[in-house]
PDB file of C-alpha atoms in Angstrom:
ATOM      1  CA  TYR A  22      28.946 140.761  75.672  1.00  0.00           C
ATOM      2  CA  ASP A  23      27.591 141.865  79.087  1.00  0.00           C
ATOM      3  CA  MET A  24      26.029 144.914  77.412  1.00  0.00           C
ATOM      4  CA  SER A  25      24.289 143.035  74.572  1.00  0.00           C
ATOM      5  CA  ASP A  26      20.892 142.901  76.214  1.00  0.00           C
ATOM      6  CA  ASP A  27      20.906 146.657  76.805  1.00  0.00           C
ATOM      7  CA  VAL A  28      22.040 147.303  73.212  1.00  0.00           C
ATOM      8  CA  TYR A  29      19.274 145.041  71.875  1.00  0.00           C
ATOM      9  CA  LYS A  30      16.729 147.066  73.870  1.00  0.00           C
ATOM     10  CA  ASN A  31      18.315 150.349  72.766  1.00  0.00           C
ATOM     11  CA  ASN A  32      19.063 151.235  76.432  1.00  0.00           C
ATOM     12  CA  THR A  33      21.823 153.327  77.922  1.00  0.00           C
ATOM     13  CA  ALA A  34      23.803 151.671  80.747  1.00  0.00           C
ATOM     14  CA  GLU A  35      27.052 151.774  82.694  1.00  0.00           C
ATOM     15  CA  TYR A  36      29.122 148.790  83.778  1.00  0.00           C
ATOM     16  CA  ASP A  37      32.059 148.697  86.180  1.00  0.00           C
ATOM     17  CA  VAL A  38      34.573 145.911  85.721  1.00  0.00           C
ATOM     18  CA  VAL A  39      37.540 145.410  88.051  1.00  0.00           C
ATOM     19  CA  LEU A  40      40.675 144.620  86.096  1.00  0.00           C
ATOM     20  CA  GLU A  41      43.772 142.889  87.319  1.00  0.00           C
ATOM     21  CA  ALA A  42      46.990 144.889  87.048  1.00  0.00           C
ATOM     22  CA  GLY A  43      49.541 143.705  84.464  1.00  0.00           C
ATOM     23  CA  GLN A  44      47.039 141.881  82.244  1.00  0.00           C
ATOM     24  CA  THR A  45      45.989 142.654  78.648  1.00  0.00           C
ATOM     25  CA  TYR A  46      42.277 143.003  77.937  1.00  0.00           C
ATOM     26  CA  TYR A  47      40.427 143.267  74.566  1.00  0.00           C
ATOM     27  CA  LEU A  48      37.254 145.276  74.099  1.00  0.00           C
ATOM     28  CA  VAL A  49      35.130 143.747  71.327  1.00  0.00           C
ATOM     29  CA  VAL A  50      32.049 145.297  69.744  1.00  0.00           C
ATOM     30  CA  TYR A  51      30.061 142.844  67.685  1.00  0.00           C
ATOM     31  CA  GLY A  52      28.655 143.889  64.341  1.00  0.00           C
ATOM     32  CA  SER A  53      25.108 144.000  65.643  1.00  0.00           C
ATOM     33  CA  GLY A  54      26.076 146.232  68.543  1.00  0.00           C
ATOM     34  CA  VAL A  55      25.834 149.503  66.688  1.00  0.00           C
ATOM     35  CA  GLY A  56      26.036 152.543  69.024  1.00  0.00           C
ATOM     36  CA  ASN A  57      28.317 154.864  70.948  1.00  0.00           C
ATOM     37  CA  TYR A  58      30.707 153.399  73.510  1.00  0.00           C
ATOM     38  CA  THR A  59      33.029 155.127  75.993  1.00  0.00           C
ATOM     39  CA  PHE A  60      35.706 153.146  77.803  1.00  0.00           C
ATOM     40  CA  THR A  61      37.481 154.609  80.842  1.00  0.00           C
ATOM     41  CA  ILE A  62      40.139 152.946  82.969  1.00  0.00           C
ATOM     42  CA  SER A  63      40.227 154.198  86.595  1.00  0.00           C
ATOM     43  CA  ASN A  64      43.285 153.671  88.752  1.00  0.00           C
ATOM     44  CA  GLN A  65      41.753 155.403  91.794  1.00  0.00           C
ATOM     45  CA  SER A  66      42.613 153.456  94.935  1.00  0.00           C
ATOM     46  CA  VAL A  67      41.331 154.137  98.474  1.00  0.00           C
ATOM     47  CA  LYS A  68      43.187 157.141  99.871  1.00  0.00           C
ATOM     48  CA  SER A  69      41.517 157.443 103.290  1.00  0.00           C
ATOM     49  CA  ILE A  70      38.964 155.751 105.542  1.00  0.00           C
ATOM     50  CA  SER A  71      37.068 157.830 108.103  1.00  0.00           C
ATOM     51  CA  MET A  72      35.106 156.332 111.002  1.00  0.00           C
ATOM     52  CA  THR A  73      34.465 156.967 114.677  1.00  0.00           C
ATOM     53  CA  SER A  74      37.728 156.816 116.610  1.00  0.00           C
ATOM     54  CA  SER A  75      36.324 155.254 119.806  1.00  0.00           C
ATOM     55  CA  LYS A  76      33.193 153.689 121.252  1.00  0.00           C
ATOM     56  CA  VAL A  77      32.183 152.736 124.816  1.00  0.00           C
ATOM     57  CA  MET A  78      30.130 149.533 124.979  1.00  0.00           C
ATOM     58  CA  THR A  79      28.598 147.303 127.606  1.00  0.00           C
ATOM     59  CA  PRO A  80      29.066 143.502 127.584  1.00  0.00           C
ATOM     60  CA  GLY A  81      26.629 141.826 125.199  1.00  0.00           C
ATOM     61  CA  SER A  82      25.882 144.984 123.179  1.00  0.00           C
ATOM     62  CA  THR A  83      26.519 145.372 119.419  1.00  0.00           C
ATOM     63  CA  PHE A  84      27.585 148.266 117.221  1.00  0.00           C
ATOM     64  CA  THR A  85      28.169 148.478 113.449  1.00  0.00           C
ATOM     65  CA  LEU A  86      30.969 150.626 112.042  1.00  0.00           C
ATOM     66  CA  ASN A  87      29.940 152.885 109.156  1.00  0.00           C
ATOM     67  CA  PRO A  88      33.145 154.197 107.552  1.00  0.00           C
ATOM     68  CA  THR A  89      33.378 156.792 104.791  1.00  0.00           C
ATOM     69  CA  ILE A  90      35.793 155.982 101.969  1.00  0.00           C
ATOM     70  CA  SER A  91      37.654 158.573  99.923  1.00  0.00           C
ATOM     71  CA  PRO A  92      37.773 159.219  97.053  1.00  0.00           C
ATOM     72  CA  ALA A  93      34.157 158.455  96.252  1.00  0.00           C
ATOM     73  CA  GLY A  94      35.230 157.117  92.850  1.00  0.00           C
ATOM     74  CA  ALA A  95      37.642 154.536  94.222  1.00  0.00           C
ATOM     75  CA  TYR A  96      37.249 151.396  92.102  1.00  0.00           C
ATOM     76  CA  ASN A  97      37.292 148.944  95.042  1.00  0.00           C
ATOM     77  CA  LYS A  98      35.666 150.092  98.281  1.00  0.00           C
ATOM     78  CA  THR A  99      35.583 146.707  99.975  1.00  0.00           C
ATOM     79  CA  LEU A 100      37.006 146.717 103.525  1.00  0.00           C
ATOM     80  CA  LYS A 101      38.150 143.934 105.782  1.00  0.00           C
ATOM     81  CA  TYR A 102      37.770 144.291 109.573  1.00  0.00           C
ATOM     82  CA  SER A 103      39.826 142.754 112.383  1.00  0.00           C
ATOM     83  CA  SER A 104      39.982 143.003 116.192  1.00  0.00           C
ATOM     84  CA  SER A 105      43.094 143.192 118.343  1.00  0.00           C
ATOM     85  CA  ASP A 106      41.322 141.167 121.057  1.00  0.00           C
ATOM     86  CA  SER A 107      38.268 139.158 120.055  1.00  0.00           C
ATOM     87  CA  ASN A 108      37.747 138.089 123.687  1.00  0.00           C
ATOM     88  CA  VAL A 109      36.942 141.717 124.501  1.00  0.00           C
ATOM     89  CA  ALA A 110      35.201 142.757 121.272  1.00  0.00           C
ATOM     90  CA  TYR A 111      34.616 140.584 118.193  1.00  0.00           C
ATOM     91  CA  VAL A 112      34.084 142.119 114.735  1.00  0.00           C
ATOM     92  CA  ASN A 113      32.533 140.542 111.654  1.00  0.00           C
ATOM     93  CA  SER A 114      35.310 140.767 109.075  1.00  0.00           C
ATOM     94  CA  SER A 115      32.897 141.640 106.250  1.00  0.00           C
ATOM     95  CA  THR A 116      30.087 143.727 107.796  1.00  0.00           C
ATOM     96  CA  GLY A 117      31.967 145.639 110.516  1.00  0.00           C
ATOM     97  CA  GLU A 118      29.462 144.641 113.207  1.00  0.00           C
ATOM     98  CA  VAL A 119      31.143 144.676 116.627  1.00  0.00           C
ATOM     99  CA  LYS A 120      29.950 142.645 119.623  1.00  0.00           C
ATOM    100  CA  ALA A 121      31.288 143.363 123.127  1.00  0.00           C
ATOM    101  CA  TYR A 122      32.055 140.403 125.371  1.00  0.00           C
ATOM    102  CA  ARG A 123      33.968 141.416 128.490  1.00  0.00           C
ATOM    103  CA  ALA A 124      35.628 144.414 130.115  1.00  0.00           C
ATOM    104  CA  GLY A 125      38.758 145.717 128.433  1.00  0.00           C
ATOM    105  CA  THR A 126      40.007 147.500 125.325  1.00  0.00           C
ATOM    106  CA  ALA A 127      40.137 146.256 121.734  1.00  0.00           C
ATOM    107  CA  VAL A 128      41.212 148.082 118.584  1.00  0.00           C
ATOM    108  CA  ILE A 129      39.110 147.428 115.476  1.00  0.00           C
ATOM    109  CA  THR A 130      41.030 147.958 112.214  1.00  0.00           C
ATOM    110  CA  ALA A 131      39.366 148.538 108.824  1.00  0.00           C
ATOM    111  CA  THR A 132      41.712 147.776 105.911  1.00  0.00           C
ATOM    112  CA  ALA A 133      41.114 148.476 102.216  1.00  0.00           C
ATOM    113  CA  THR A 134      41.304 145.313 100.076  1.00  0.00           C
ATOM    114  CA  ASP A 135      42.450 147.107  96.888  1.00  0.00           C
ATOM    115  CA  GLY A 136      46.107 146.655  97.775  1.00  0.00           C
ATOM    116  CA  SER A 137      46.580 150.273  98.802  1.00  0.00           C
ATOM    117  CA  GLY A 138      47.167 149.326 102.452  1.00  0.00           C
ATOM    118  CA  THR A 139      44.901 152.191 103.619  1.00  0.00           C
ATOM    119  CA  LYS A 140      43.634 151.643 107.205  1.00  0.00           C
ATOM    120  CA  ALA A 141      41.563 153.254 109.942  1.00  0.00           C
ATOM    121  CA  THR A 142      41.032 152.216 113.556  1.00  0.00           C
ATOM    122  CA  CYS A 143      38.327 152.463 116.198  1.00  0.00           C
ATOM    123  CA  THR A 144      39.129 151.754 119.858  1.00  0.00           C
ATOM    124  CA  ILE A 145      36.363 149.835 121.643  1.00  0.00           C
ATOM    125  CA  TYR A 146      36.149 150.277 125.418  1.00  0.00           C
ATOM    126  CA  VAL A 147      34.000 147.617 127.066  1.00  0.00           C
ATOM    127  CA  THR A 148      32.792 148.465 130.552  1.00  0.00           C
ATOM    128  CA  PRO A 149      32.724 145.745 133.225  1.00  0.00           C
ATOM    129  CA  SER A 150      29.500 143.795 133.629  1.00  0.00           C
ATOM    130  CA  LYS A 151      27.207 144.447 136.589  1.00  0.00           C
ATOM    131  CA  PRO A 152      28.756 142.967 139.766  1.00  0.00           C
ATOM    132  CA  TYR A 153      26.923 140.657 142.117  1.00  0.00           C
ATOM    133  CA  SER A 154      25.884 142.083 145.474  1.00  0.00           C
ATOM    134  CA  PRO A 155      28.710 142.365 148.028  1.00  0.00           C
ATOM    135  CA  TYR A 156      28.746 139.856 150.870  1.00  0.00           C
ATOM    136  CA  TRP A 157      29.609 139.997 154.560  1.00  0.00           C
ATOM    137  CA  SER A 158      32.918 138.654 155.868  1.00  0.00           C
ATOM    138  CA  LYS A 159      33.352 139.945 159.416  1.00  0.00           C
ATOM    139  CA  SER A 160      32.077 142.534 161.903  1.00  0.00           C
ATOM    140  CA  THR A 161      33.331 144.207 165.056  1.00  0.00           C
ATOM    141  CA  ASN A 162      31.589 146.934 167.017  1.00  0.00           C
ATOM    142  CA  THR A 163      33.329 149.626 164.920  1.00  0.00           C
ATOM    143  CA  ALA A 164      34.005 147.962 161.537  1.00  0.00           C
ATOM    144  CA  ILE A 165      32.571 145.685 158.853  1.00  0.00           C
ATOM    145  CA  LYS A 166      34.613 143.719 156.321  1.00  0.00           C
ATOM    146  CA  VAL A 167      32.761 143.702 152.973  1.00  0.00           C
ATOM    147  CA  SER A 168      33.804 141.379 150.120  1.00  0.00           C
ATOM    148  CA  TRP A 169      32.677 140.768 146.523  1.00  0.00           C
ATOM    149  CA  SER A 170      33.365 138.577 143.496  1.00  0.00           C
ATOM    150  CA  SER A 171      35.911 139.716 140.912  1.00  0.00           C
ATOM    151  CA  ILE A 172      34.804 140.925 137.467  1.00  0.00           C
ATOM    152  CA  SER A 173      36.798 139.793 134.425  1.00  0.00           C
ATOM    153  CA  GLY A 174      38.746 142.652 132.851  1.00  0.00           C
ATOM    154  CA  ALA A 175      37.983 145.202 135.581  1.00  0.00           C
ATOM    155  CA  SER A 176      40.748 147.625 136.560  1.00  0.00           C
ATOM    156  CA  GLY A 177      39.288 148.150 140.035  1.00  0.00           C
ATOM    157  CA  TYR A 178      36.187 148.617 142.173  1.00  0.00           C
ATOM    158  CA  THR A 179      34.451 151.404 144.053  1.00  0.00           C
ATOM    159  CA  LEU A 180      32.639 150.587 147.292  1.00  0.00           C
ATOM    160  CA  TYR A 181      29.726 152.775 148.412  1.00  0.00           C
ATOM    161  CA  ARG A 182      27.869 153.016 151.742  1.00  0.00           C
ATOM    162  CA  SER A 183      24.453 154.537 152.335  1.00  0.00           C
ATOM    163  CA  SER A 184      24.355 157.527 154.623  1.00  0.00           C
ATOM    164  CA  GLY A 185      20.731 158.371 155.244  1.00  0.00           C
ATOM    165  CA  SER A 186      19.139 158.882 151.829  1.00  0.00           C
ATOM    166  CA  LYS A 187      22.513 159.364 150.086  1.00  0.00           C
ATOM    167  CA  TRP A 188      25.306 157.063 148.978  1.00  0.00           C
ATOM    168  CA  VAL A 189      28.878 158.009 149.793  1.00  0.00           C
ATOM    169  CA  THR A 190      32.095 156.610 148.344  1.00  0.00           C
ATOM    170  CA  VAL A 191      34.013 154.472 150.816  1.00  0.00           C
ATOM    171  CA  LYS A 192      37.042 153.483 148.757  1.00  0.00           C
ATOM    172  CA  ASN A 193      38.477 152.839 145.278  1.00  0.00           C
ATOM    173  CA  THR A 194      40.455 149.609 145.334  1.00  0.00           C
ATOM    174  CA  LYS A 195      41.879 146.872 143.135  1.00  0.00           C
ATOM    175  CA  SER A 196      41.122 144.339 145.869  1.00  0.00           C
ATOM    176  CA  THR A 197      37.874 142.368 146.216  1.00  0.00           C
ATOM    177  CA  SER A 198      37.362 143.248 149.883  1.00  0.00           C
ATOM    178  CA  CYS A 199      37.409 146.305 152.104  1.00  0.00           C
ATOM    179  CA  THR A 200      37.192 146.845 155.862  1.00  0.00           C
ATOM    180  CA  VAL A 201      34.942 149.827 156.558  1.00  0.00           C
ATOM    181  CA  SER A 202      35.860 151.364 159.918  1.00  0.00           C
ATOM    182  CA  LYS A 203      34.730 154.176 162.229  1.00  0.00           C
ATOM    183  CA  LEU A 204      31.178 152.841 162.330  1.00  0.00           C
ATOM    184  CA  LYS A 205      28.628 152.977 165.126  1.00  0.00           C
ATOM    185  CA  ALA A 206      28.218 149.881 167.300  1.00  0.00           C
ATOM    186  CA  GLY A 207      25.124 147.724 166.833  1.00  0.00           C
ATOM    187  CA  THR A 208      24.059 149.550 163.669  1.00  0.00           C
ATOM    188  CA  GLY A 209      22.969 148.348 160.225  1.00  0.00           C
ATOM    189  CA  TYR A 210      24.488 149.724 157.010  1.00  0.00           C
ATOM    190  CA  LYS A 211      23.855 149.220 153.281  1.00  0.00           C
ATOM    191  CA  PHE A 212      26.634 148.696 150.738  1.00  0.00           C
ATOM    192  CA  ARG A 213      26.951 148.421 146.944  1.00  0.00           C
ATOM    193  CA  ILE A 214      29.824 148.368 144.442  1.00  0.00           C
ATOM    194  CA  ARG A 215      30.736 149.257 140.861  1.00  0.00           C
ATOM    195  CA  ALA A 216      33.575 147.874 138.771  1.00  0.00           C
ATOM    196  CA  TYR A 217      35.501 150.129 136.415  1.00  0.00           C
ATOM    197  CA  ILE A 218      38.124 150.277 133.681  1.00  0.00           C
ATOM    198  CA  THR A 219      40.410 153.282 133.177  1.00  0.00           C
ATOM    199  CA  ILE A 220      40.243 155.118 129.843  1.00  0.00           C
ATOM    200  CA  ASN A 221      42.681 157.986 129.303  1.00  0.00           C
ATOM    201  CA  GLY A 222      42.980 158.454 133.054  1.00  0.00           C
ATOM    202  CA  GLU A 223      39.198 158.454 133.596  1.00  0.00           C
ATOM    203  CA  LYS A 224      37.148 155.694 135.239  1.00  0.00           C
ATOM    204  CA  VAL A 225      34.408 154.153 133.117  1.00  0.00           C
ATOM    205  CA  TYR A 226      31.987 152.299 135.368  1.00  0.00           C
ATOM    206  CA  SER A 227      29.777 149.243 135.240  1.00  0.00           C
ATOM    207  CA  PRO A 228      26.194 149.466 136.508  1.00  0.00           C
ATOM    208  CA  TYR A 229      25.780 149.443 140.299  1.00  0.00           C
ATOM    209  CA  SER A 230      25.424 146.087 142.012  1.00  0.00           C
ATOM    210  CA  ASP A 231      22.300 145.413 144.022  1.00  0.00           C
ATOM    211  CA  SER A 232      22.715 146.674 147.572  1.00  0.00           C
ATOM    212  CA  ALA A 233      23.340 144.439 150.586  1.00  0.00           C
ATOM    213  CA  ALA A 234      22.857 145.227 154.284  1.00  0.00           C
ATOM    214  CA  PHE A 235      25.207 144.295 157.153  1.00  0.00           C
ATOM    215  CA  ALA A 236      25.647 145.427 160.759  1.00  0.00           C
ATOM    216  CA  THR A 237      28.308 146.046 163.366  1.00  0.00           C
ATOM    217  CA  THR A 238      28.232 144.057 166.593  1.00  0.00           C
ATOM    218  CA  PRO A 239      27.001 145.698 169.808  1.00  0.00           C
ATOM    219  CA  LYS A 240      29.495 146.810 172.427  1.00  0.00           C
ATOM    220  CA  LYS A 241      30.407 144.446 175.242  1.00  0.00           C
ATOM    221  CA  ASN A 242      28.110 144.827 178.257  1.00  0.00           C
ATOM    222  CA  SER A 243      28.149 143.308 181.753  1.00  0.00           C
ATOM    223  CA  ILE A 244      26.021 141.449 184.290  1.00  0.00           C
ATOM    224  CA  LYS A 245      24.657 143.896 186.844  1.00  0.00           C
ATOM    225  CA  SER A 246      23.441 141.529 189.526  1.00  0.00           C
ATOM    226  CA  ILE A 247      22.458 137.987 190.452  1.00  0.00           C
ATOM    227  CA  LYS A 248      19.669 138.034 193.029  1.00  0.00           C
ATOM    228  CA  LYS A 249      18.700 135.001 195.112  1.00  0.00           C
ATOM    229  CA  LEU A 250      15.067 133.885 194.851  1.00  0.00           C
ATOM    230  CA  LYS A 251      13.219 131.473 197.122  1.00  0.00           C
ATOM    231  CA  ALA A 252      14.161 127.853 196.533  1.00  0.00           C
ATOM    232  CA  LYS A 253      11.568 125.130 196.076  1.00  0.00           C
ATOM    233  CA  LYS A 254      11.775 121.870 197.969  1.00  0.00           C
ATOM    234  CA  TYR A 255      10.654 118.601 196.427  1.00  0.00           C
ATOM    235  CA  SER A 256      10.751 115.026 197.598  1.00  0.00           C
ATOM    236  CA  TYR A 257      13.815 114.350 195.467  1.00  0.00           C
ATOM    237  CA  GLY A 258      15.707 117.496 196.373  1.00  0.00           C
ATOM    238  CA  TYR A 259      15.724 121.247 195.718  1.00  0.00           C
ATOM    239  CA  THR A 260      15.302 123.696 192.836  1.00  0.00           C
ATOM    240  CA  TYR A 261      17.338 126.810 193.425  1.00  0.00           C
ATOM    241  CA  ARG A 262      16.473 130.015 191.631  1.00  0.00           C
ATOM    242  CA  ALA A 263      18.165 133.330 190.941  1.00  0.00           C
ATOM    243  CA  LYS A 264      17.304 136.417 188.920  1.00  0.00           C
ATOM    244  CA  ILE A 265      20.132 137.562 186.629  1.00  0.00           C
ATOM    245  CA  THR A 266      20.095 141.149 185.335  1.00  0.00           C
ATOM    246  CA  TRP A 267      22.489 142.659 182.803  1.00  0.00           C
ATOM    247  CA  LYS A 268      23.169 146.056 181.329  1.00  0.00           C
ATOM    248  CA  LYS A 269      21.631 147.117 178.043  1.00  0.00           C
ATOM    249  CA  SER A 270      23.950 147.374 175.043  1.00  0.00           C
ATOM    250  CA  SER A 271      23.099 150.066 172.483  1.00  0.00           C
ATOM    251  CA  GLY A 272      21.908 148.531 169.223  1.00  0.00           C
ATOM    252  CA  ALA A 273      21.459 145.036 170.676  1.00  0.00           C
ATOM    253  CA  ASN A 274      18.024 143.483 170.276  1.00  0.00           C
ATOM    254  CA  ARG A 275      18.880 140.096 171.776  1.00  0.00           C
ATOM    255  CA  TYR A 276      21.164 138.763 174.511  1.00  0.00           C
ATOM    256  CA  LYS A 277      22.716 135.333 174.906  1.00  0.00           C
ATOM    257  CA  LEU A 278      23.348 134.091 178.425  1.00  0.00           C
ATOM    258  CA  TYR A 279      26.056 131.500 179.030  1.00  0.00           C
ATOM    259  CA  TYR A 280      27.126 129.628 182.156  1.00  0.00           C
ATOM    260  CA  ARG A 281      30.180 127.667 183.216  1.00  0.00           C
ATOM    261  CA  ALA A 282      30.319 125.228 186.105  1.00  0.00           C
ATOM    262  CA  ALA A 283      33.139 125.576 188.615  1.00  0.00           C
ATOM    263  CA  GLY A 284      36.119 123.499 187.584  1.00  0.00           C
ATOM    264  CA  SER A 285      35.097 123.489 183.906  1.00  0.00           C
ATOM    265  CA  SER A 286      36.399 125.645 181.052  1.00  0.00           C
ATOM    266  CA  TYR A 287      33.398 125.034 178.788  1.00  0.00           C
ATOM    267  CA  LYS A 288      30.671 127.672 178.460  1.00  0.00           C
ATOM    268  CA  ARG A 289      27.131 126.450 177.782  1.00  0.00           C
ATOM    269  CA  LEU A 290      24.318 128.512 176.294  1.00  0.00           C
ATOM    270  CA  LEU A 291      21.529 128.994 178.795  1.00  0.00           C
ATOM    271  CA  GLY A 292      19.230 130.870 176.420  1.00  0.00           C
ATOM    272  CA  THR A 293      18.615 133.885 174.170  1.00  0.00           C
ATOM    273  CA  TYR A 294      16.526 136.767 175.543  1.00  0.00           C
ATOM    274  CA  ARG A 295      15.069 140.023 174.255  1.00  0.00           C
ATOM    275  CA  GLY A 296      15.024 141.708 177.654  1.00  0.00           C
ATOM    276  CA  THR A 297      17.777 142.442 180.160  1.00  0.00           C
ATOM    277  CA  SER A 298      16.921 139.880 182.841  1.00  0.00           C
ATOM    278  CA  THR A 299      15.862 136.293 183.319  1.00  0.00           C
ATOM    279  CA  THR A 300      15.194 133.806 186.105  1.00  0.00           C
ATOM    280  CA  VAL A 301      17.531 130.828 186.274  1.00  0.00           C
ATOM    281  CA  SER A 302      16.388 127.591 187.905  1.00  0.00           C
ATOM    282  CA  LEU A 303      18.752 124.706 188.640  1.00  0.00           C
ATOM    283  CA  SER A 304      17.804 121.507 190.450  1.00  0.00           C
ATOM    284  CA  TRP A 305      19.773 119.059 192.568  1.00  0.00           C
ATOM    285  CA  SER A 306      18.739 115.856 194.253  1.00  0.00           C
ATOM    286  CA  LYS A 307      19.296 115.575 197.962  1.00  0.00           C
ATOM    287  CA  TYR A 308      22.073 113.125 197.248  1.00  0.00           C
ATOM    288  CA  SER A 309      23.850 115.196 194.585  1.00  0.00           C
ATOM    289  CA  ARG A 310      27.444 116.118 195.233  1.00  0.00           C
ATOM    290  CA  GLY A 311      27.857 118.244 192.058  1.00  0.00           C
ATOM    291  CA  THR A 312      29.003 121.823 192.278  1.00  0.00           C
ATOM    292  CA  LYS A 313      26.488 124.566 192.900  1.00  0.00           C
ATOM    293  CA  THR A 314      28.883 127.337 191.907  1.00  0.00           C
ATOM    294  CA  TYR A 315      28.480 128.768 188.406  1.00  0.00           C
ATOM    295  CA  THR A 316      29.930 131.690 186.470  1.00  0.00           C
ATOM    296  CA  PHE A 317      27.611 133.568 184.100  1.00  0.00           C
ATOM    297  CA  TYR A 318      28.406 135.579 180.984  1.00  0.00           C
ATOM    298  CA  VAL A 319      26.217 137.764 178.798  1.00  0.00           C
ATOM    299  CA  VAL A 320      26.762 138.405 175.068  1.00  0.00           C
ATOM    300  CA  PRO A 321      24.879 141.190 173.207  1.00  0.00           C
ATOM    301  CA  VAL A 322      23.492 140.366 169.755  1.00  0.00           C
ATOM    302  CA  LYS A 323      22.323 142.543 166.872  1.00  0.00           C
ATOM    303  CA  ASN A 324      19.869 140.604 164.704  1.00  0.00           C
ATOM    304  CA  TYR A 325      19.753 142.436 161.378  1.00  0.00           C
ATOM    305  CA  GLY A 326      18.507 141.198 158.032  1.00  0.00           C
ATOM    306  CA  GLY A 327      18.069 137.688 159.427  1.00  0.00           C
ATOM    307  CA  ARG A 328      21.689 137.393 160.600  1.00  0.00           C
ATOM    308  CA  ASP A 329      23.010 137.537 164.176  1.00  0.00           C
ATOM    309  CA  TYR A 330      25.963 139.868 164.695  1.00  0.00           C
ATOM    310  CA  VAL A 331      27.326 138.587 167.977  1.00  0.00           C
ATOM    311  CA  GLY A 332      29.323 140.755 170.374  1.00  0.00           C
ATOM    312  CA  SER A 333      31.952 139.714 172.915  1.00  0.00           C
ATOM    313  CA  TYR A 334      31.540 137.820 176.188  1.00  0.00           C
ATOM    314  CA  SER A 335      31.122 139.991 179.225  1.00  0.00           C
ATOM    315  CA  LYS A 336      33.328 139.549 182.248  1.00  0.00           C
ATOM    316  CA  GLY A 337      32.098 136.520 184.180  1.00  0.00           C
ATOM    317  CA  LYS A 338      30.054 136.872 187.366  1.00  0.00           C
ATOM    318  CA  THR A 339      30.160 133.944 189.817  1.00  0.00           C
ATOM    319  CA  TYR A 340      27.220 132.792 191.941  1.00  0.00           C
ATOM    320  CA  LYS A 341      26.643 129.865 194.264  1.00  0.00           C
ATOM    321  CA  PHE A 342      23.138 128.464 194.382  1.00  0.00           C
ATOM    322  CA  LYS A 343      21.903 127.791 197.919  1.00  0.00           C
TER     323      LYS A 343
END
């Protein structure tokens, strides 16, 4: 019946009809359908499916499988696709289009639907997504602790540090932080990271993160001298003055000066200075009985990238204003 239109038009045509096993079918030629007919029953099932065995993908990318089915004359070439982990890589069950979601490994299986049970697999390796820039946790004058956010599915991370115009590997780690030691005091450094998964013993990396810059703190320095300057007398009392000078600390571009009154344990910030000396003026009324003895401390600071990396307090130097 399906051929009647072609017979009417005196055409030649071929038709494939899928039959169900175990059923009886009748082939009927109507009286008006005069012509030559050939009927062939094919029992050829899918013997093999060939497709790429593995594929490396980045999160968010897509890839369509294009399998080859043998034999070419198999009567039902329809395949059904499935993923071992749709959270890593999802596959459209009909079209074979794969979409990568997050780092990890997923096996895509193509199965013949003709009942033969013939299968083929493709292993999808999804690289980690690009990490955020690392962030600063802590500095000393010889080390910087660098931290970063974890990446879903990553096996580990590689931390890099700039060395002049080159980047050098600092460490491969499964942790999300690393203390980088043996650094120069009061010096700025740039860092970046990559996440990776391991495929057959080899690391497959994400893109590099954006770089971030941090610094070590300057070395502790000391107060060199406190020199008496001429006091000024006013009607209410006196203003005593002294010039405080401290040693330079390599890499420091600022210094914080603190003072502590005799009998107190609390240090107060006097000011922040770019140079290595300042004049201190303190006033007392003629009736004041407060202490005139103070201990001074200097702290070197490295201001780098808008952040202060503060060194340690120097040993205190005591002075009595008079």
